[in-house]
GROMACS .gro file of C-alpha atoms in nm:
model
  249
    1UNK     CA    1   0.495  -7.146   3.460
    2UNK     CA    2   0.804  -7.132   3.238
    3UNK     CA    3   0.801  -7.426   2.996
    4UNK     CA    4   1.084  -7.304   2.773
    5UNK     CA    5   1.291  -7.614   2.853
    6UNK     CA    6   1.024  -7.854   2.723
    7UNK     CA    7   1.026  -7.984   2.366
    8UNK     CA    8   0.689  -8.005   2.196
    9UNK     CA    9   0.638  -8.238   1.897
   10UNK     CA   10   0.399  -8.173   1.611
   11UNK     CA   11   0.279  -8.532   1.636
   12UNK     CA   12   0.083  -8.426   1.943
   13UNK     CA   13  -0.161  -8.239   1.718
   14UNK     CA   14  -0.333  -8.567   1.637
   15UNK     CA   15  -0.508  -8.534   1.972
   16UNK     CA   16  -0.654  -8.193   1.870
   17UNK     CA   17  -0.861  -8.279   1.560
   18UNK     CA   18  -1.073  -7.960   1.561
   19UNK     CA   19  -0.794  -7.707   1.629
   20UNK     CA   20  -0.833  -7.385   1.430
   21UNK     CA   21  -0.540  -7.176   1.555
   22UNK     CA   22  -0.187  -7.306   1.615
   23UNK     CA   23   0.048  -7.074   1.802
   24UNK     CA   24   0.400  -7.205   1.873
   25UNK     CA   25   0.633  -6.926   1.979
   26UNK     CA   26   0.875  -6.949   2.268
   27UNK     CA   27   0.852  -7.324   2.323
   28UNK     CA   28   1.091  -7.548   2.122
   29UNK     CA   29   0.905  -7.754   1.862
   30UNK     CA   30   1.011  -8.063   1.668
   31UNK     CA   31   0.860  -8.259   1.382
   32UNK     CA   32   0.781  -8.256   1.013
   33UNK     CA   33   0.543  -7.991   0.889
   34UNK     CA   34   0.339  -8.273   0.733
   35UNK     CA   35   0.217  -8.349   1.086
   36UNK     CA   36  -0.012  -8.048   1.046
   37UNK     CA   37  -0.209  -8.233   0.780
   38UNK     CA   38  -0.423  -8.400   1.047
   39UNK     CA   39  -0.570  -8.048   1.086
   40UNK     CA   40  -0.595  -7.972   0.716
   41UNK     CA   41  -0.973  -7.924   0.725
   42UNK     CA   42  -0.981  -7.708   1.039
   43UNK     CA   43  -0.669  -7.490   1.063
   44UNK     CA   44  -0.726  -7.121   0.991
   45UNK     CA   45  -0.413  -6.971   1.147
   46UNK     CA   46  -0.056  -7.103   1.192
   47UNK     CA   47   0.214  -6.912   1.379
   48UNK     CA   48   0.551  -7.076   1.442
   49UNK     CA   49   0.849  -6.872   1.555
   50UNK     CA   50   1.184  -6.917   1.721
   51UNK     CA   51   1.288  -6.699   2.011
   52UNK     CA   52   1.641  -6.839   1.990
   53UNK     CA   53   1.804  -6.954   1.668
   54UNK     CA   54   1.806  -7.334   1.655
   55UNK     CA   55   1.532  -7.394   1.913
   56UNK     CA   56   1.289  -7.520   1.647
   57UNK     CA   57   1.361  -7.839   1.460
   58UNK     CA   58   1.071  -7.834   1.218
   59UNK     CA   59   1.138  -7.978   0.873
   60UNK     CA   60   0.943  -7.995   0.551
   61UNK     CA   61   0.841  -7.777   0.261
   62UNK     CA   62   0.622  -7.468   0.249
   63UNK     CA   63   0.409  -7.630  -0.020
   64UNK     CA   64   0.309  -7.909   0.221
   65UNK     CA   65   0.046  -7.661   0.343
   66UNK     CA   66  -0.066  -7.535   0.002
   67UNK     CA   67  -0.391  -7.733  -0.011
   68UNK     CA   68  -0.524  -7.633   0.334
   69UNK     CA   69  -0.870  -7.506   0.233
   70UNK     CA   70  -0.938  -7.276   0.533
   71UNK     CA   71  -0.591  -7.144   0.614
   72UNK     CA   72  -0.606  -6.762   0.630
   73UNK     CA   73  -0.285  -6.675   0.816
   74UNK     CA   74   0.058  -6.835   0.794
   75UNK     CA   75   0.342  -6.690   1.002
   76UNK     CA   76   0.682  -6.856   1.028
   77UNK     CA   77   0.977  -6.675   1.186
   78UNK     CA   78   1.340  -6.795   1.160
   79UNK     CA   79   1.228  -7.152   1.085
   80UNK     CA   80   1.540  -7.244   0.892
   81UNK     CA   81   1.470  -7.612   0.818
   82UNK     CA   82   1.148  -7.559   0.625
   83UNK     CA   83   1.239  -7.523   0.258
   84UNK     CA   84   1.048  -7.384  -0.035
   85UNK     CA   85   1.020  -7.126  -0.309
   86UNK     CA   86   0.736  -6.874  -0.328
   87UNK     CA   87   0.751  -6.903  -0.707
   88UNK     CA   88   0.596  -7.249  -0.666
   89UNK     CA   89   0.273  -7.101  -0.523
   90UNK     CA   90   0.017  -7.139  -0.800
   91UNK     CA   91  -0.324  -6.984  -0.854
   92UNK     CA   92  -0.508  -7.260  -0.665
   93UNK     CA   93  -0.257  -7.294  -0.380
   94UNK     CA   94  -0.338  -7.150  -0.036
   95UNK     CA   95  -0.687  -7.062  -0.166
   96UNK     CA   96  -0.806  -6.869   0.142
   97UNK     CA   97  -0.474  -6.719   0.254
   98UNK     CA   98  -0.490  -6.352   0.349
   99UNK     CA   99  -0.154  -6.305   0.525
  100UNK     CA  100   0.180  -6.473   0.459
  101UNK     CA  101   0.483  -6.387   0.672
  102UNK     CA  102   0.803  -6.588   0.628
  103UNK     CA  103   1.042  -6.361   0.816
  104UNK     CA  104   1.405  -6.479   0.818
  105UNK     CA  105   1.321  -6.827   0.686
  106UNK     CA  106   1.657  -6.868   0.513
  107UNK     CA  107   1.571  -7.191   0.330
  108UNK     CA  108   1.266  -7.041   0.155
  109UNK     CA  109   1.345  -6.852  -0.164
  110UNK     CA  110   1.149  -6.527  -0.159
  111UNK     CA  111   1.095  -6.515   0.216
  112UNK     CA  112   1.053  -6.170   0.365
  113UNK     CA  113   1.424  -6.094   0.409
  114UNK     CA  114   1.552  -6.288   0.110
  115UNK     CA  115   1.880  -6.166  -0.040
  116UNK     CA  116   1.968  -6.211  -0.406
  117UNK     CA  117   2.310  -6.324  -0.523
  118UNK     CA  118   2.312  -6.134  -0.852
  119UNK     CA  119   2.143  -5.823  -0.987
  120UNK     CA  120   2.056  -6.014  -1.304
  121UNK     CA  121   1.847  -6.268  -1.105
  122UNK     CA  122   1.589  -6.013  -0.994
  123UNK     CA  123   1.389  -5.922  -1.310
  124UNK     CA  124   1.299  -6.285  -1.388
  125UNK     CA  125   1.215  -6.350  -1.021
  126UNK     CA  126   0.982  -6.050  -1.008
  127UNK     CA  127   0.806  -6.164  -1.325
  128UNK     CA  128   0.764  -6.512  -1.177
  129UNK     CA  129   0.606  -6.383  -0.853
  130UNK     CA  130   0.387  -6.123  -1.025
  131UNK     CA  131   0.074  -6.336  -0.990
  132UNK     CA  132   0.144  -6.393  -0.619
  133UNK     CA  133   0.207  -6.023  -0.557
  134UNK     CA  134  -0.129  -5.939  -0.714
  135UNK     CA  135  -0.292  -6.139  -0.433
  136UNK     CA  136  -0.136  -5.890  -0.188
  137UNK     CA  137  -0.087  -6.141   0.092
  138UNK     CA  138   0.276  -6.053   0.168
  139UNK     CA  139   0.358  -5.731  -0.020
  140UNK     CA  140   0.380  -5.503   0.283
  141UNK     CA  141   0.631  -5.738   0.450
  142UNK     CA  142   0.873  -5.790   0.161
  143UNK     CA  143   1.220  -5.660   0.238
  144UNK     CA  144   1.418  -5.810  -0.047
  145UNK     CA  145   1.767  -5.688  -0.126
  146UNK     CA  146   2.101  -5.770  -0.285
  147UNK     CA  147   2.322  -5.975  -0.055
  148UNK     CA  148   2.592  -5.755   0.096
  149UNK     CA  149   2.794  -6.055   0.213
  150UNK     CA  150   2.768  -6.289  -0.087
  151UNK     CA  151   2.689  -6.091  -0.401
  152UNK     CA  152   2.980  -6.006  -0.632
  153UNK     CA  153   2.767  -5.716  -0.760
  154UNK     CA  154   2.770  -5.534  -0.425
  155UNK     CA  155   2.979  -5.220  -0.387
  156UNK     CA  156   3.013  -4.951  -0.125
  157UNK     CA  157   2.871  -4.602  -0.167
  158UNK     CA  158   3.110  -4.346  -0.308
  159UNK     CA  159   3.227  -4.096  -0.050
  160UNK     CA  160   3.150  -3.730  -0.117
  161UNK     CA  161   3.385  -3.473   0.028
  162UNK     CA  162   3.096  -3.234   0.086
  163UNK     CA  163   2.998  -3.322   0.443
  164UNK     CA  164   2.686  -3.105   0.426
  165UNK     CA  165   2.529  -3.320   0.154
  166UNK     CA  166   2.364  -3.645   0.259
  167UNK     CA  167   2.453  -3.921   0.013
  168UNK     CA  168   2.240  -4.238   0.026
  169UNK     CA  169   2.388  -4.583  -0.004
  170UNK     CA  170   2.382  -4.780  -0.328
  171UNK     CA  171   2.031  -4.881  -0.446
  172UNK     CA  172   2.039  -5.244  -0.342
  173UNK     CA  173   1.698  -5.270  -0.173
  174UNK     CA  174   1.394  -5.379  -0.375
  175UNK     CA  175   1.089  -5.161  -0.342
  176UNK     CA  176   0.742  -5.273  -0.449
  177UNK     CA  177   0.541  -5.000  -0.620
  178UNK     CA  178   0.163  -4.992  -0.660
  179UNK     CA  179  -0.031  -4.723  -0.843
  180UNK     CA  180  -0.398  -4.798  -0.896
  181UNK     CA  181  -0.419  -5.148  -1.051
  182UNK     CA  182  -0.058  -5.130  -1.174
  183UNK     CA  183   0.217  -5.313  -0.985
  184UNK     CA  184   0.590  -5.272  -1.031
  185UNK     CA  185   0.923  -5.268  -0.853
  186UNK     CA  186   1.235  -5.057  -0.831
  187UNK     CA  187   1.583  -5.075  -0.688
  188UNK     CA  188   1.621  -4.826  -0.407
  189UNK     CA  189   1.780  -4.741  -0.077
  190UNK     CA  190   1.630  -4.736   0.271
  191UNK     CA  191   1.815  -4.598   0.571
  192UNK     CA  192   1.747  -4.924   0.757
  193UNK     CA  193   1.562  -5.253   0.716
  194UNK     CA  194   1.191  -5.201   0.769
  195UNK     CA  195   1.198  -4.830   0.695
  196UNK     CA  196   0.859  -4.749   0.539
  197UNK     CA  197   0.939  -4.388   0.452
  198UNK     CA  198   0.983  -4.283   0.087
  199UNK     CA  199   1.314  -4.416  -0.038
  200UNK     CA  200   1.563  -4.305  -0.297
  201UNK     CA  201   1.474  -4.514  -0.601
  202UNK     CA  202   1.580  -4.595  -0.952
  203UNK     CA  203   1.339  -4.623  -1.242
  204UNK     CA  204   1.025  -4.830  -1.185
  205UNK     CA  205   1.005  -5.165  -1.364
  206UNK     CA  206   0.634  -5.217  -1.425
  207UNK     CA  207   0.485  -5.567  -1.416
  208UNK     CA  208   0.140  -5.455  -1.534
  209UNK     CA  209   0.051  -5.245  -1.838
  210UNK     CA  210  -0.068  -4.889  -1.794
  211UNK     CA  211  -0.449  -4.870  -1.749
  212UNK     CA  212  -0.649  -4.761  -2.050
  213UNK     CA  213  -0.685  -4.383  -2.056
  214UNK     CA  214  -1.063  -4.416  -2.087
  215UNK     CA  215  -1.095  -4.654  -1.791
  216UNK     CA  216  -1.205  -4.556  -1.441
  217UNK     CA  217  -0.869  -4.676  -1.305
  218UNK     CA  218  -0.660  -4.434  -1.507
  219UNK     CA  219  -0.721  -4.121  -1.298
  220UNK     CA  220  -0.648  -4.312  -0.975
  221UNK     CA  221  -0.334  -4.454  -1.134
  222UNK     CA  222  -0.205  -4.109  -1.233
  223UNK     CA  223  -0.277  -3.961  -0.890
  224UNK     CA  224  -0.101  -4.240  -0.703
  225UNK     CA  225   0.190  -4.241  -0.949
  226UNK     CA  226   0.243  -3.868  -0.898
  227UNK     CA  227   0.241  -3.921  -0.522
  228UNK     CA  228   0.502  -4.198  -0.558
  229UNK     CA  229   0.726  -3.993  -0.783
  230UNK     CA  230   0.690  -3.690  -0.557
  231UNK     CA  231   0.833  -3.886  -0.265
  232UNK     CA  232   1.145  -4.007  -0.444
  233UNK     CA  233   1.482  -3.834  -0.446
  234UNK     CA  234   1.842  -3.857  -0.568
  235UNK     CA  235   1.830  -4.151  -0.806
  236UNK     CA  236   1.527  -4.027  -0.999
  237UNK     CA  237   1.650  -3.670  -1.006
  238UNK     CA  238   1.996  -3.796  -1.105
  239UNK     CA  239   1.897  -4.100  -1.305
  240UNK     CA  240   2.219  -4.100  -1.503
  241UNK     CA  241   2.420  -4.128  -1.182
  242UNK     CA  242   2.208  -4.423  -1.073
  243UNK     CA  243   2.262  -4.607  -1.399
  244UNK     CA  244   2.638  -4.551  -1.410
  245UNK     CA  245   2.701  -4.653  -1.048
  246UNK     CA  246   2.450  -4.934  -1.032
  247UNK     CA  247   2.556  -5.125  -1.340
  248UNK     CA  248   2.925  -5.048  -1.334
  249UNK     CA  249   3.169  -5.335  -1.364
   0.00000   0.00000   0.00000
């Protein structure tokens, strides 16, 4: 039957002391995320998502779940009242977590679709989340970018009169780059959000040092780096254009 009109409260979980998987999508849910702590020693998977904006009234902080010892999967979609900052996730937090998806959680800094206000904010942020990115629990879902609506650094692409030449937009999407054990990031351009194809990118900002030339990782690193560079276009081949347009003003 259709129970979409019912409101389900997280307090009810107290009657399910051995629950391992919590799936709340489609039915409006209320309560503080701390209510999940009655299942701290059993929960392995949490999935909470809104089908309509505003149907969930869950409050709290992402870090309220950080000490759940068996939690392997955490999915929250458009849960706007749960706050947090992924930079707060330390080495011992979420010890068993394998997948983290915070799609469109606007109150969580660093959620999957997080938009930055200034270009200058990004390098320090990437350095701060380096340790978390090395855990590889959310890397393939990150779709960070510069805010088109709120950033004073945003500008439109310059129009080229040559209609036969395809000109990409400005490089305001953030692309994670991994070559062997080395992790980095680059500003780039995708044709649409979620596009996994090779993108036009600026220079890579590496977070890890280059592997030692005598190590077993070095050959893998070079091979994967060549594959990455072979898939890029425009901004790498015209790096000067990227620098002038990107940092102008």
